[in-house]
Coordinates of C-alpha atoms in Angstrom, one line a residue:
Chain X
M247 CA 45.0 76.7 -65.8
A248 CA 42.4 74.0 -65.2
R249 CA 44.2 71.5 -62.6
A250 CA 40.9 69.3 -62.4
A251 CA 42.4 66.2 -63.6
I252 CA 45.8 66.7 -61.7
L253 CA 45.3 64.3 -58.7
R254 CA 45.6 64.7 -55.2
R255 CA 45.2 60.4 -54.4
L256 CA 45.8 57.9 -56.4
T257 CA 43.7 54.4 -56.5
W258 CA 44.0 51.1 -58.4
A259 CA 40.9 50.9 -60.4
I260 CA 39.6 47.6 -62.0
A261 CA 38.9 48.8 -66.0
E262 CA 37.3 46.8 -68.8
L263 CA 38.2 46.6 -71.9
V264 CA 35.8 47.7 -74.9
D265 CA 38.0 47.8 -78.0
R266 CA 41.2 46.5 -79.3
T267 CA 42.3 48.0 -82.6
D268 CA 45.5 46.5 -84.7
E269 CA 47.6 50.3 -85.6
T270 CA 50.4 48.3 -87.0
P271 CA 51.6 44.5 -86.9
R272 CA 53.0 44.9 -83.4
V273 CA 51.0 48.0 -82.0
R274 CA 47.4 48.1 -80.8
S275 CA 45.1 50.8 -79.2
L276 CA 43.4 49.4 -76.2
T277 CA 40.1 51.6 -75.2
L278 CA 38.9 50.7 -71.3
D279 CA 36.2 51.6 -69.5
V280 CA 37.1 52.8 -66.2
P281 CA 34.8 53.6 -63.6
D282 CA 34.4 57.1 -62.2
W283 CA 37.3 57.8 -64.7
P284 CA 38.0 61.9 -63.2
G285 CA 39.1 62.9 -66.5
H286 CA 42.4 63.7 -67.9
L287 CA 45.0 66.0 -69.7
P288 CA 46.5 64.9 -73.0
G289 CA 50.1 64.0 -72.3
Q290 CA 49.2 62.3 -68.9
H291 CA 49.7 58.7 -68.3
L292 CA 48.2 55.8 -66.4
D293 CA 49.8 52.8 -64.9
V294 CA 48.6 49.0 -65.4
R295 CA 49.6 46.5 -62.9
L296 CA 49.1 42.9 -63.7
T297 CA 48.9 40.3 -61.2
A298 CA 49.6 36.3 -61.9
E299 CA 48.6 33.6 -60.3
D300 CA 51.5 33.3 -58.2
G301 CA 50.8 36.6 -56.9
Y302 CA 53.9 38.3 -59.1
Q303 CA 53.0 41.7 -59.9
A304 CA 54.2 43.8 -62.8
Q305 CA 53.6 47.4 -63.3
R306 CA 53.8 49.6 -66.3
S307 CA 53.2 52.9 -67.2
Y308 CA 51.3 53.9 -70.4
S309 CA 50.5 57.4 -72.4
I310 CA 46.7 57.9 -72.5
A311 CA 46.5 58.4 -76.3
R312 CA 42.9 60.4 -76.8
P313 CA 41.7 63.3 -74.9
V314 CA 38.9 62.7 -72.7
D315 CA 36.0 60.8 -73.3
G316 CA 34.2 59.9 -70.2
N317 CA 34.8 56.7 -68.8
R318 CA 36.6 55.8 -71.4
V319 CA 40.2 55.7 -72.0
T320 CA 42.6 54.5 -74.8
I321 CA 46.5 53.9 -74.5
T322 CA 48.5 52.5 -77.7
V323 CA 50.7 49.6 -76.6
E324 CA 53.6 48.3 -78.8
H325 CA 54.7 44.3 -78.3
L326 CA 58.2 44.4 -77.2
D327 CA 59.6 40.9 -77.5
D328 CA 61.2 41.0 -74.4
G329 CA 58.3 42.5 -72.4
E330 CA 56.6 41.4 -69.4
V331 CA 53.7 43.3 -69.6
S332 CA 53.0 44.5 -73.2
P333 CA 52.7 41.1 -75.2
Y334 CA 50.0 40.4 -72.7
L335 CA 48.2 43.6 -73.7
T336 CA 48.4 43.4 -77.2
D337 CA 47.8 39.8 -77.6
V338 CA 46.3 38.2 -74.7
L339 CA 43.9 40.5 -73.4
E340 CA 40.6 40.3 -75.2
V341 CA 37.3 42.8 -75.3
G342 CA 35.4 42.0 -71.9
D343 CA 38.6 41.4 -69.6
R344 CA 39.7 43.4 -67.0
M345 CA 42.7 45.0 -65.7
E346 CA 43.9 47.1 -62.7
L347 CA 45.3 50.5 -63.5
R348 CA 45.5 54.1 -61.8
G349 CA 45.7 57.1 -63.4
P350 CA 45.7 59.9 -64.4
I351 CA 49.6 61.1 -63.7
G352 CA 51.5 63.8 -64.9
G353 CA 51.6 67.4 -64.5
Y354 CA 54.7 68.5 -66.5
F355 CA 54.5 66.5 -69.8
V356 CA 51.1 67.8 -70.3
W357 CA 49.6 70.2 -72.7
E358 CA 45.9 71.8 -72.9
P359 CA 44.9 74.9 -75.2
D360 CA 45.5 77.5 -72.7
R361 CA 49.1 76.7 -72.4
G362 CA 49.4 78.0 -76.0
G363 CA 52.0 77.6 -78.4
P364 CA 53.0 77.4 -81.2
L365 CA 53.4 73.7 -80.6
L366 CA 56.5 71.2 -81.8
L367 CA 55.6 67.8 -81.1
V368 CA 58.3 65.4 -81.9
A369 CA 58.3 61.8 -81.5
G370 CA 59.8 58.4 -82.5
G371 CA 57.8 55.5 -82.8
S372 CA 55.7 54.7 -79.9
G373 CA 56.5 57.7 -78.5
V374 CA 53.5 59.6 -80.7
A375 CA 50.8 58.4 -78.4
P376 CA 50.9 61.2 -75.8
L377 CA 51.4 63.8 -78.9
M378 CA 48.3 62.4 -80.6
A379 CA 46.3 63.2 -77.5
M380 CA 47.4 66.4 -77.2
L381 CA 46.9 66.7 -81.5
R382 CA 43.6 65.3 -81.2
E383 CA 42.6 67.8 -78.2
R384 CA 43.8 70.5 -80.1
L385 CA 41.5 69.5 -83.2
R386 CA 38.6 68.7 -80.6
A387 CA 38.9 72.2 -79.2
R388 CA 38.8 73.7 -82.5
N389 CA 42.0 75.7 -81.3
N390 CA 44.1 77.2 -83.7
V391 CA 47.5 77.2 -82.3
P392 CA 50.0 75.9 -85.2
V393 CA 51.4 72.6 -85.1
R394 CA 54.5 71.2 -86.3
M395 CA 54.4 67.5 -85.4
L396 CA 57.9 65.5 -86.5
L397 CA 57.6 61.8 -86.3
S398 CA 60.6 59.2 -86.9
W399 CA 59.9 55.6 -87.7
R400 CA 61.9 52.5 -88.1
S401 CA 60.2 51.4 -91.8
G402 CA 56.9 52.3 -93.4
E403 CA 54.8 49.7 -91.1
D404 CA 55.9 51.1 -88.2
V405 CA 53.8 54.2 -88.8
I406 CA 51.0 54.4 -85.9
Y407 CA 47.6 56.4 -86.8
A408 CA 48.8 56.4 -90.1
D409 CA 45.5 57.0 -92.0
E410 CA 44.4 59.4 -89.3
L411 CA 47.6 61.4 -89.6
N412 CA 47.3 61.4 -93.4
A413 CA 43.7 63.0 -92.8
I414 CA 45.0 65.6 -90.4
A415 CA 47.9 66.7 -92.4
R416 CA 45.4 67.3 -95.7
D417 CA 42.5 68.7 -94.1
A418 CA 43.4 70.5 -90.8
T419 CA 44.4 74.3 -90.7
G420 CA 47.9 75.0 -89.2
V421 CA 48.6 71.7 -88.5
E422 CA 51.9 70.6 -90.6
I423 CA 52.9 66.6 -90.2
T424 CA 56.5 65.5 -91.4
H425 CA 57.3 61.9 -91.1
T426 CA 61.1 60.4 -91.4
F427 CA 62.4 56.7 -92.3
T428 CA 65.7 55.7 -90.2
R429 CA 65.8 52.0 -91.7
S430 CA 63.6 51.5 -94.8
A431 CA 61.6 54.1 -96.4
P432 CA 58.0 52.7 -98.0
D433 CA 57.7 52.1 -101.7
G434 CA 57.8 55.5 -103.6
W435 CA 58.6 57.4 -100.5
T436 CA 60.1 61.0 -101.9
G437 CA 60.1 62.6 -98.4
R438 CA 62.5 62.5 -95.8
T439 CA 64.9 60.1 -94.5
G440 CA 67.7 59.6 -91.5
R441 CA 67.1 60.6 -87.7
L442 CA 65.9 64.0 -86.5
E443 CA 69.3 65.6 -85.9
R444 CA 70.1 69.0 -85.7
E445 CA 70.3 69.9 -89.4
A446 CA 66.6 68.4 -89.5
L447 CA 65.2 70.4 -86.7
A448 CA 66.6 73.3 -88.0
A449 CA 65.2 72.9 -91.1
L450 CA 61.5 71.7 -89.6
A451 CA 60.9 72.9 -86.3
W452 CA 59.8 76.5 -85.3
T453 CA 62.6 79.4 -84.7
P454 CA 63.4 80.2 -81.4
S455 CA 62.4 83.4 -81.9
E456 CA 58.6 81.9 -82.4
R457 CA 59.1 80.6 -78.6
P458 CA 57.3 76.8 -79.1
L459 CA 56.3 74.7 -76.9
A460 CA 58.2 71.9 -77.3
Y461 CA 57.4 68.2 -76.5
V462 CA 59.3 65.3 -77.1
C463 CA 58.4 61.9 -76.7
G464 CA 59.8 58.3 -77.3
P465 CA 62.9 56.1 -76.9
T466 CA 65.8 57.7 -74.6
G467 CA 68.4 58.2 -77.0
L468 CA 65.9 59.8 -80.0
V469 CA 64.6 62.2 -76.7
E470 CA 68.2 63.4 -75.3
A471 CA 69.6 63.9 -79.0
V472 CA 66.3 65.9 -79.9
A473 CA 66.2 68.0 -76.9
S474 CA 69.5 68.8 -76.9
A475 CA 69.7 69.9 -80.4
L476 CA 66.7 72.1 -80.0
V477 CA 68.3 73.7 -76.9
E478 CA 71.7 73.8 -79.5
L479 CA 69.7 76.0 -81.7
G480 CA 68.9 78.4 -79.4
H481 CA 65.4 77.2 -77.9
D482 CA 64.6 78.0 -74.1
P483 CA 65.1 74.6 -72.0
A484 CA 62.4 75.4 -70.1
R485 CA 60.1 75.1 -72.7
V486 CA 61.4 71.9 -74.2
L487 CA 59.6 68.9 -72.6
T488 CA 60.5 65.5 -72.3
E489 CA 59.2 62.1 -71.9
R490 CA 61.8 59.1 -72.4
F491 CA 60.3 55.7 -72.6
G492 CA 63.8 53.8 -71.9
P493 CA 65.2 51.7 -74.9
T494 CA 63.9 51.1 -77.6
G495 CA 61.9 47.8 -78.2
G496 CA 64.5 46.1 -80.9
Chain Q
M435 CA 75.9 50.9 -79.9
T436 CA 73.5 50.6 -76.8
D437 CA 70.8 52.4 -76.6
A438 CA 70.4 54.5 -73.3
T439 CA 68.4 52.7 -70.6
H440 CA 67.3 55.3 -68.3
V441 CA 64.2 57.4 -68.4
D442 CA 63.0 60.3 -66.4
G443 CA 60.5 61.7 -63.4
N444 CA 57.3 61.0 -65.6
A445 CA 58.0 57.5 -64.7
L446 CA 58.0 57.8 -61.2
G447 CA 54.8 60.1 -61.2
G448 CA 52.3 57.6 -59.6
L449 CA 55.2 56.8 -56.7
L450 CA 55.5 60.4 -56.3
I451 CA 51.7 61.1 -56.2
E452 CA 51.5 58.1 -53.4
V453 CA 54.1 59.6 -51.2
F454 CA 53.3 63.2 -51.8
G455 CA 49.9 63.0 -52.1
R456 CA 49.6 65.4 -54.8
E457 CA 50.7 65.3 -58.4
M458 CA 54.5 66.0 -58.2
T459 CA 56.2 65.5 -62.0
D460 CA 55.5 69.2 -61.8
A461 CA 57.2 70.2 -58.9
H462 CA 60.5 71.5 -59.3
G463 CA 63.7 70.2 -57.1
C464 CA 66.6 72.2 -56.5
C465 CA 69.8 70.4 -57.3
A466 CA 72.1 70.6 -54.1
S467 CA 74.8 70.3 -56.4
C468 CA 74.7 72.9 -58.8
G469 CA 71.6 74.7 -57.4
T470 CA 69.6 74.6 -60.5
A471 CA 65.8 74.0 -59.8
N472 CA 64.7 71.7 -62.7
P473 CA 60.8 69.7 -62.9
L474 CA 61.0 66.6 -61.2
G475 CA 59.5 65.4 -64.5
A476 CA 62.9 66.4 -66.0
M477 CA 65.1 64.4 -64.1
R478 CA 66.8 61.5 -65.4
V479 CA 66.1 58.4 -63.6
Y480 CA 67.8 55.4 -63.0
R481 CA 65.9 52.3 -62.0
G482 CA 67.6 49.6 -60.4
A483 CA 66.7 48.1 -56.7
G484 CA 65.6 51.6 -56.2
D485 CA 65.1 54.3 -58.5
V486 CA 67.9 57.2 -58.7
M487 CA 67.1 60.6 -59.9
R488 CA 69.6 62.8 -61.2
C489 CA 69.6 66.4 -62.1
P490 CA 69.5 67.0 -65.9
T491 CA 71.7 70.4 -65.8
C492 CA 75.0 68.8 -63.5
G493 CA 73.9 65.0 -63.6
N494 CA 74.5 64.7 -59.6
V495 CA 71.8 62.4 -57.8
T496 CA 68.9 64.6 -56.6
I497 CA 66.3 62.1 -55.2
V498 CA 66.4 58.3 -54.5
T499 CA 63.0 56.3 -54.2
V500 CA 63.0 52.4 -52.9
V501 CA 59.9 50.2 -52.4
I502 CA 60.4 47.4 -49.9
R503 CA 57.5 45.2 -49.2
E504 CA 55.2 48.1 -49.7
H505 CA 56.8 50.7 -48.1
T506 CA 58.0 53.4 -50.5
R507 CA 60.9 55.7 -49.1
V508 CA 62.0 58.7 -50.5
H509 CA 65.7 60.0 -49.7
P510 CA 66.2 63.2 -50.4
A511 CA 69.6 62.8 -51.0
G512 CA 70.9 65.5 -53.0
V513 CA 68.3 68.5 -53.4
R514 CA 68.5 71.3 -51.3
W515 CA 64.1 72.0 -51.7
I516 CA 61.1 70.6 -53.4
E517 CA 57.8 72.6 -54.5
P518 CA 54.9 71.7 -55.7
A519 CA 53.4 73.7 -58.8
P520 CA 51.2 76.3 -57.7
D521 CA 47.6 75.2 -57.9

């Protein structure tokens, strides 16, 4: 397995915002230009550090949402009402502004094509970001590992990367994407509603005999419920990888 | 129902690289309580004045990290060993 992008040292770098895209009313994707970026693997994250005028510092981690693209690194940030950092990133930071970051970080919650599959990618809300890096890399590398992606959203307006996911579901071979809505479904929705609980996973995930590699990311409650259910269904715990974002944004 | 507020070892990824000089979320730590080895990235992490890592198998404390005035200290409170992933 290539480990070129798994680091030996971490230093803070000054990055410049080069693109800002609205994904949903509360979620932005930010593309940063990071000098001498060493590259990264899908699933890795970076740490952002903001310093106030009085010297107070706040630091947060954000998953990288796109595969390697030279010095360009994209993160997808959800505005949390009580957040110290996210409102600045989503609402204040403008193209041309600079910020401190370090990375790439992560070696456990990482996928690259030679890790194989089949892949089970399960996320709630903004937890989709690192899984999107994995899916985008799988497509870019023209890799044919089968993918089942299960995404849980509160409501229709919360769907991140909606157009791209629809296009992938329609056009890509070997990629199945299932959405479920837990609070309110979009108008005319005839698909799944409710949480990704054991019965849903039994119906939608690979069977344990297919030995999938599962990546589960998002709010801690969802990650633990899904990971536990997968193990109860017979999946190998060593092949159920998790990344908890903490409590939901509310 | 209150949301679970803990995270996991992935959130300590940057701090662990600072201390160990290499990626450590894919290192394995052997819990001194139950003897199970798990990746550090899979350990539950409870954040407060310091960060407390707990074994995902038995729940006992494995590692505690504390940062005081830019000094980082790692307490191997409940691990028998830590082994980085092979290169």
